[in-house]
XYZ file of C-alpha atoms in Angstrom:
102
model
C 91.164 87.676 122.564
C 91.373 88.863 118.978
C 88.298 86.847 118.045
C 86.141 88.989 120.314
C 87.304 92.233 118.716
C 84.227 93.885 117.240
C 84.197 96.970 115.054
C 83.641 100.237 116.874
C 80.312 101.953 116.408
C 80.691 103.349 112.892
C 80.477 107.132 112.850
C 78.387 107.535 109.708
C 74.673 106.847 109.289
C 74.691 104.580 106.240
C 76.236 101.935 108.477
C 72.937 101.516 110.317
C 71.464 98.207 109.240
C 67.798 97.895 108.365
C 65.902 96.026 111.022
C 68.098 97.385 113.797
C 65.812 100.166 114.927
C 67.596 100.417 118.255
C 70.786 101.561 116.540
C 72.738 98.392 117.203
C 75.494 97.795 114.695
C 75.667 94.916 112.286
C 77.355 91.756 113.456
C 81.113 91.744 113.397
C 82.729 90.249 110.297
C 83.591 86.574 110.519
C 87.235 87.287 109.863
C 89.316 89.248 112.319
C 90.005 92.772 111.115
C 93.389 93.484 109.650
C 95.530 95.320 112.195
C 98.397 97.642 111.320
C 100.873 99.349 113.639
C 101.635 102.870 112.460
C 104.818 104.922 112.521
C 103.298 106.829 115.463
C 102.898 103.613 117.438
C 99.134 103.559 116.995
C 97.012 100.584 115.959
C 94.747 100.863 112.916
C 92.125 98.227 112.104
C 90.574 97.695 108.677
C 86.878 96.847 108.431
C 84.609 96.080 105.504
C 81.628 98.297 104.759
C 78.346 96.448 104.134
C 77.851 98.385 100.891
C 81.367 97.580 99.697
C 84.815 98.986 100.249
C 86.839 99.272 103.416
C 87.451 101.740 106.189
C 90.220 102.114 108.751
C 89.697 102.913 112.428
C 92.387 103.939 114.922
C 91.888 101.945 118.107
C 93.781 104.539 120.144
C 91.748 107.688 119.542
C 88.804 106.757 117.316
C 90.033 108.512 114.176
C 88.905 106.874 110.963
C 88.885 107.234 107.204
C 87.174 105.602 104.253
C 89.449 104.126 101.602
C 87.094 105.609 98.993
C 87.323 109.097 100.569
C 90.595 109.090 102.497
C 90.907 112.888 102.899
C 94.446 113.511 104.221
C 95.406 109.867 103.745
C 96.796 108.472 100.494
C 97.728 104.928 99.538
C 101.200 104.322 98.125
C 103.201 101.270 97.096
C 106.616 100.619 98.596
C 108.740 99.144 95.770
C 111.326 97.628 98.111
C 108.779 95.674 100.111
C 106.236 95.254 97.278
C 103.697 96.357 99.832
C 101.100 99.106 99.994
C 100.975 101.642 102.767
C 98.774 104.548 103.812
C 100.380 107.919 104.540
C 98.830 111.014 106.124
C 100.247 114.154 104.548
C 99.276 116.346 107.505
C 100.584 114.228 110.385
C 103.248 112.256 108.451
C 101.863 109.077 110.001
C 101.987 105.916 107.911
C 101.233 102.219 108.221
C 101.782 99.228 105.975
C 98.966 97.059 104.666
C 99.491 93.332 105.038
C 99.802 91.490 101.753
C 96.663 89.671 100.702
C 96.905 85.905 100.690
C 97.258 84.538 97.138
């Protein structure tokens, strides 16, 4: 079920939580991660970082990027849909971000 979906093991060291000397990850967020289906048919999930900000992880192949340091990814706004989306300039992959609840 979606409720049991836990974030993948984060690939960068600052994610390690103090007190977890065995390398276990922090508990999954209470809310389900936001899922987005990309133009390449892949599923991206958004997770919060404990120190603030978000990161996206591709469930299909483990690729990821930080919103603060997105590298080849860039966030744009689609005027027709009044919705933001992320686009990768190298692969031409994109996915829409669900609108935040008011």
